[in-house]
Coordinates of C-alpha atoms in Angstrom, one line a residue:
X1 CA 101.3 77.4 244.7
X2 CA 103.0 77.3 248.2
X3 CA 106.1 76.2 249.5
X4 CA 106.9 75.6 252.9
X5 CA 110.3 74.3 252.8
X6 CA 109.8 70.8 252.7
X7 CA 113.0 70.1 251.3
X8 CA 116.6 71.4 251.8
X9 CA 117.5 71.2 248.3
X10 CA 117.4 74.2 246.0
X11 CA 117.6 72.0 243.1
X12 CA 114.9 69.7 244.1
X13 CA 112.7 72.8 244.2
X14 CA 113.9 74.1 240.8
X15 CA 113.1 70.7 239.5
X16 CA 109.4 70.5 240.6
X17 CA 108.8 74.0 239.4
X18 CA 110.7 73.0 236.0
X19 CA 107.9 70.0 235.8
X20 CA 105.2 72.4 235.4
X21 CA 103.8 73.4 232.4
X22 CA 105.3 76.6 231.0
X23 CA 103.3 79.4 231.6
X24 CA 100.6 77.7 233.6
X25 CA 101.4 78.7 237.4
X26 CA 99.4 82.1 238.5
X27 CA 100.5 81.9 242.2
X28 CA 103.8 81.2 243.7
X29 CA 104.9 82.0 247.6
X30 CA 107.4 80.8 249.9
X31 CA 106.7 82.0 253.8
X32 CA 109.3 80.3 255.7
X33 CA 113.2 79.2 255.7
X34 CA 114.2 78.0 252.3
X35 CA 117.3 77.2 250.2
X36 CA 115.8 79.2 247.1
X37 CA 118.5 79.3 244.4
X38 CA 119.3 81.0 241.2
X39 CA 118.0 77.3 239.7
X40 CA 114.7 78.3 241.1
X41 CA 114.5 81.8 239.9
X42 CA 115.2 80.6 236.3
X43 CA 112.3 78.2 236.8
X44 CA 109.9 81.1 237.7
X45 CA 111.1 83.0 235.0
X46 CA 109.6 79.9 232.3
X47 CA 106.3 80.9 234.2
X48 CA 106.5 84.8 233.6
X49 CA 103.6 85.6 231.4
X50 CA 101.4 83.6 233.7
X51 CA 102.5 84.5 236.8
X52 CA 100.5 87.2 238.7
X53 CA 101.1 86.5 242.6
X54 CA 104.6 85.9 243.7
X55 CA 106.1 86.1 247.3
X56 CA 109.6 85.1 248.2
X57 CA 109.8 85.8 252.0
X58 CA 113.1 84.9 254.1
X59 CA 115.4 84.5 251.2
X60 CA 118.9 83.8 252.1
X61 CA 121.3 86.9 251.4
X62 CA 123.7 85.1 249.2
X63 CA 120.6 84.3 246.7
X64 CA 119.1 87.9 246.9
X65 CA 122.2 89.2 244.2
X66 CA 120.4 86.7 241.6
X67 CA 116.9 88.5 241.9
X68 CA 117.3 90.1 238.5
X69 CA 117.0 86.8 237.1
X70 CA 112.9 87.1 237.9
X71 CA 113.1 89.7 234.9
X72 CA 110.8 87.5 232.6
X73 CA 108.0 87.9 235.3
X74 CA 106.4 91.2 234.0
X75 CA 102.7 90.3 234.1
X76 CA 103.1 90.5 238.3
X77 CA 100.1 92.1 240.1
X78 CA 101.1 91.1 243.6
X79 CA 104.9 91.3 244.7
X80 CA 106.3 90.5 248.2
X81 CA 110.4 90.1 248.5
X82 CA 112.0 89.3 252.0
X83 CA 115.5 88.8 253.3
X84 CA 116.6 87.7 256.6
X85 CA 118.2 91.0 257.4
X86 CA 120.5 90.4 260.8
X87 CA 124.2 91.4 260.9
X88 CA 125.0 90.0 257.3
X89 CA 122.8 92.6 255.9
X90 CA 124.6 94.2 252.7
X91 CA 124.2 97.1 250.6
X92 CA 122.8 95.5 247.2
X93 CA 123.2 98.5 245.0
X94 CA 126.6 99.4 246.2
X95 CA 127.8 96.1 246.4
X96 CA 126.2 94.4 243.4
X97 CA 125.6 97.1 241.3
X98 CA 124.8 95.5 237.8
X99 CA 122.3 93.1 239.6
X100 CA 120.6 96.3 241.4
X101 CA 120.1 98.3 238.0
X102 CA 118.9 95.1 236.4
X103 CA 116.4 94.7 239.1
X104 CA 115.4 98.2 238.9
X105 CA 114.7 97.9 235.2
X106 CA 112.9 94.5 235.9
X107 CA 110.6 96.7 238.6
X108 CA 109.8 99.5 236.0
X109 CA 108.5 97.1 233.3
X110 CA 105.8 95.7 235.8
X111 CA 103.1 97.9 234.7
X112 CA 100.3 95.4 236.5
X113 CA 101.7 95.7 239.5
X114 CA 99.4 97.1 242.7
X115 CA 100.5 95.3 245.8
X116 CA 104.3 95.5 246.7
X117 CA 106.5 94.6 249.7
X118 CA 109.7 94.7 250.7
X119 CA 110.8 93.2 254.1
X120 CA 114.3 93.1 255.1
X121 CA 115.6 93.5 251.6
X122 CA 119.0 95.4 250.9
X123 CA 118.5 98.5 249.1
X124 CA 115.1 98.0 249.0
X125 CA 114.0 101.7 249.1
X126 CA 116.6 102.6 246.2
X127 CA 115.2 99.6 244.2
X128 CA 111.8 101.3 244.3
X129 CA 111.9 104.8 243.8
X130 CA 112.7 104.6 240.4
X131 CA 109.4 102.5 239.9
X132 CA 107.5 105.0 241.8
X133 CA 108.6 107.9 239.1
X134 CA 106.7 105.5 236.2
X135 CA 103.5 107.4 235.6
X136 CA 101.7 103.7 234.2
X137 CA 102.1 102.0 237.7
X138 CA 99.8 102.7 240.2
X139 CA 100.3 100.7 243.3
X140 CA 97.4 100.4 245.6
X141 CA 99.1 98.7 248.5
X142 CA 102.6 99.0 249.7
X143 CA 104.5 97.5 253.1
X144 CA 108.3 98.3 253.8
X145 CA 110.1 97.0 256.6
X146 CA 113.4 98.0 256.6
X147 CA 116.8 98.0 258.7
X148 CA 117.0 101.8 258.6
X149 CA 116.3 104.1 255.8
X150 CA 119.3 105.1 253.8
X151 CA 118.5 107.7 250.9
X152 CA 115.3 108.3 252.8
X153 CA 114.4 111.8 250.9
X154 CA 114.9 110.5 247.4
X155 CA 112.9 107.4 248.1
X156 CA 110.0 109.8 249.9
X157 CA 110.2 112.5 246.9
X158 CA 109.3 109.3 244.4
X159 CA 106.6 107.9 246.9
X160 CA 105.0 110.9 246.5
X161 CA 103.9 110.1 243.1
X162 CA 102.1 106.9 243.9
X163 CA 98.8 108.9 244.9
X164 CA 96.6 105.8 243.8
X165 CA 98.3 103.9 247.2
X166 CA 95.6 103.3 249.4
X167 CA 97.2 101.1 252.0
X168 CA 100.7 101.9 253.5
X169 CA 102.7 100.9 256.1
X170 CA 106.6 102.0 256.5
X171 CA 108.5 100.7 259.5
X172 CA 112.0 101.0 260.3
X173 CA 114.1 98.7 262.7
X174 CA 117.0 100.7 263.3
X175 CA 118.0 104.4 264.7
X176 CA 118.3 106.9 261.8
X177 CA 119.2 110.5 261.5
X178 CA 116.0 111.5 260.2
X179 CA 114.5 110.6 263.9
X180 CA 113.4 114.1 264.5
X181 CA 110.5 116.4 263.7
X182 CA 112.5 117.7 260.6
X183 CA 112.9 114.0 259.6
X184 CA 109.2 113.5 259.9
X185 CA 108.2 116.8 258.1
X186 CA 109.7 115.3 254.9
X187 CA 107.7 112.2 255.2
X188 CA 104.2 114.2 256.1
X189 CA 105.1 116.5 253.3
X190 CA 105.0 113.3 250.7
X191 CA 102.0 111.7 253.1
X192 CA 100.0 114.6 252.6
X193 CA 99.9 114.0 248.8
X194 CA 98.7 110.7 248.9
X195 CA 95.2 112.0 249.4
X196 CA 93.6 108.4 248.3
X197 CA 95.0 106.5 251.7
X198 CA 92.5 104.9 253.7
X199 CA 94.7 102.4 255.9
X200 CA 98.0 104.2 257.3
X201 CA 100.6 102.8 259.5
X202 CA 103.7 105.0 260.4
X203 CA 103.6 104.2 264.0
X204 CA 107.5 102.3 263.4
X205 CA 108.7 104.9 261.0
X206 CA 111.1 107.2 261.0
X207 CA 110.6 110.8 262.6
X208 CA 108.5 111.7 265.3
X209 CA 105.5 113.3 264.6
X210 CA 104.3 116.5 266.5
X211 CA 100.9 117.9 266.9
X212 CA 101.5 119.9 263.8
X213 CA 102.2 117.1 261.7
X214 CA 99.2 115.3 263.1
X215 CA 96.8 117.9 262.2
X216 CA 98.3 118.3 258.7
X217 CA 98.0 114.7 257.9
X218 CA 94.2 114.6 259.1
X219 CA 93.5 117.2 256.7
X220 CA 95.4 116.2 253.9
X221 CA 93.9 112.4 254.2
X222 CA 90.3 112.7 254.0
X223 CA 89.5 109.1 253.3
X224 CA 91.4 107.5 256.4
X225 CA 89.7 104.5 257.7
X226 CA 92.7 102.9 259.9
X227 CA 95.5 105.2 261.3
X228 CA 98.4 104.2 263.3
X229 CA 101.1 106.6 264.3
X230 CA 103.9 107.6 266.4
X231 CA 104.3 111.0 267.9
X232 CA 105.6 112.9 271.3
X233 CA 104.3 114.9 273.5
X234 CA 101.0 115.0 271.5
X235 CA 98.0 117.3 273.1
X236 CA 94.5 117.9 272.8
X237 CA 95.4 120.5 269.8
X238 CA 95.1 117.7 267.4
X239 CA 91.5 116.5 267.9
X240 CA 89.6 119.1 265.9
X241 CA 91.5 118.0 262.7
X242 CA 91.3 114.4 263.8
X243 CA 87.8 114.6 264.2
X244 CA 87.1 115.5 260.6
X245 CA 88.1 112.3 259.5
X246 CA 84.7 110.7 258.9
X247 CA 85.3 107.2 257.9
X248 CA 88.0 106.6 260.8
X249 CA 87.0 103.6 262.5
X250 CA 90.7 102.4 264.0
X251 CA 92.7 105.1 265.5
X252 CA 96.0 103.8 267.3
X253 CA 98.6 106.2 269.0
X254 CA 102.0 104.8 269.8
X255 CA 103.1 107.7 271.0
X256 CA 103.9 109.8 274.2
X257 CA 100.8 111.6 274.6
X258 CA 99.3 114.6 276.8
X259 CA 95.6 114.0 276.4
X260 CA 93.4 114.8 278.8
X261 CA 90.3 113.4 279.5
X262 CA 87.9 116.4 278.5
X263 CA 89.9 116.4 275.1
X264 CA 89.3 112.9 274.6
X265 CA 85.6 113.7 275.4
X266 CA 85.3 116.5 273.4
X267 CA 86.6 114.7 270.5
X268 CA 84.1 111.7 270.7
X269 CA 81.3 113.9 270.8
X270 CA 82.6 115.2 267.4
X271 CA 82.2 111.8 265.7
X272 CA 79.5 111.1 262.9
X273 CA 77.9 108.0 261.9
X274 CA 80.9 107.1 259.2
X275 CA 82.7 106.8 262.6
X276 CA 80.7 103.8 264.0
X277 CA 82.5 101.1 265.8
X278 CA 85.7 103.5 266.2
X279 CA 88.4 101.8 268.3
X280 CA 90.8 104.6 270.0
X281 CA 93.8 103.2 271.3
X282 CA 96.4 105.6 273.2
X283 CA 99.4 103.3 274.3
X284 CA 101.6 105.9 276.0
X285 CA 99.9 108.3 277.7
X286 CA 101.9 110.8 279.9
X287 CA 99.1 111.8 281.7
X288 CA 97.3 109.2 284.2
X289 CA 93.8 109.0 283.5
X290 CA 91.6 108.2 286.8
X291 CA 89.6 104.7 286.2
X292 CA 86.4 107.1 286.6
X293 CA 87.8 109.2 283.6
X294 CA 88.5 106.1 281.7
X295 CA 84.9 104.7 282.5
X296 CA 83.0 107.7 281.3
X297 CA 85.3 108.2 277.9
X298 CA 84.6 104.2 277.4
X299 CA 81.0 104.9 278.2
X300 CA 80.9 107.9 276.0
X301 CA 82.4 106.3 273.1
X302 CA 80.0 103.1 273.2
X303 CA 77.0 105.5 273.1
X304 CA 78.2 107.8 270.5
X305 CA 79.5 105.3 267.8
X306 CA 79.3 101.7 269.7
X307 CA 83.1 101.8 269.9
X308 CA 85.7 101.7 272.3
X309 CA 88.7 102.9 274.0
X310 CA 92.2 101.4 275.0
X311 CA 94.3 103.3 277.4
X312 CA 97.5 102.5 278.7
X313 CA 99.6 105.3 281.1
X314 CA 103.2 105.0 280.7
X315 CA 104.9 107.0 283.6
X316 CA 108.5 106.1 281.9
X317 CA 107.8 106.9 278.0
X318 CA 110.7 106.1 275.9
X319 CA 113.8 107.7 277.1
X320 CA 115.1 108.5 273.3
X321 CA 111.8 110.3 272.9
X322 CA 111.7 112.2 275.8
X323 CA 115.8 112.8 275.2
X324 CA 114.8 114.4 271.9
X325 CA 112.2 116.4 273.3
X326 CA 114.4 117.9 275.5
X327 CA 116.8 118.8 273.2
X328 CA 114.3 120.2 270.9
X329 CA 112.8 122.6 273.8
X330 CA 116.3 123.9 274.6
X331 CA 116.6 125.0 270.6

């Protein structure tokens, strides 16, 4: 069942849900602005035994403190919760601690959960951390889009326990204190333990990755097929490690890079049959490759694996990244 805000009345939506036969609904999702309220949460609870897929996005902020009313829905396989973010964003753990604790308890009871997503949801990382520590919860997919990552280290230490993960996207939309190599090191330490990852997107996550970080991830995550990452002043030094990823077919550097044509060509030469169709995307190159060099790379990757090469020269990469790099070099 999908709801697209055909009515502005939370009571009307709750009435529709209440008309359903109890324990008959398997899937429910809201994908647009809505007035979802506590009555609707309670109505969904009447479907708690049958409901296996639940997607509630764009929830009003004043509704989020009622989310623990979903505690009857413990057979979920897929769960997506999203708020609206913005200037009224609040700390659920601090301001509504009872609801926070009840929600943590609910998530820990969702033993069948395999796919989890939180988008602009207050205190989402603090909600998830205790669940990650449950030995009988084995996530396959996790998406987390947040407005800053408070308590990041605790979240990451817990995340390292979810070694069943195959898909992971971490995105933060505010500058945080860990926007440096030390912060990235904490993230890399966790990611390196998630050895079953096949799809990883940390292109907009906290922390700025260096050559050494990229190399460690490449050597620790042999199953990667799709990889998007940020970085600062990445060089040809990484290519040997990245070439060891024998199943990789999509590699995107949303990063300030100093890759040379020779370095990229050497990398392509090391690709194997498992890299068939590889798309290599370099979005913020600090080195201008000539059209002749770009053409040569494209011809090489097409001939070697039937792949594609996308390249963007950025004469003035993000100033914050450049500022950070200068500060690091002066230490």
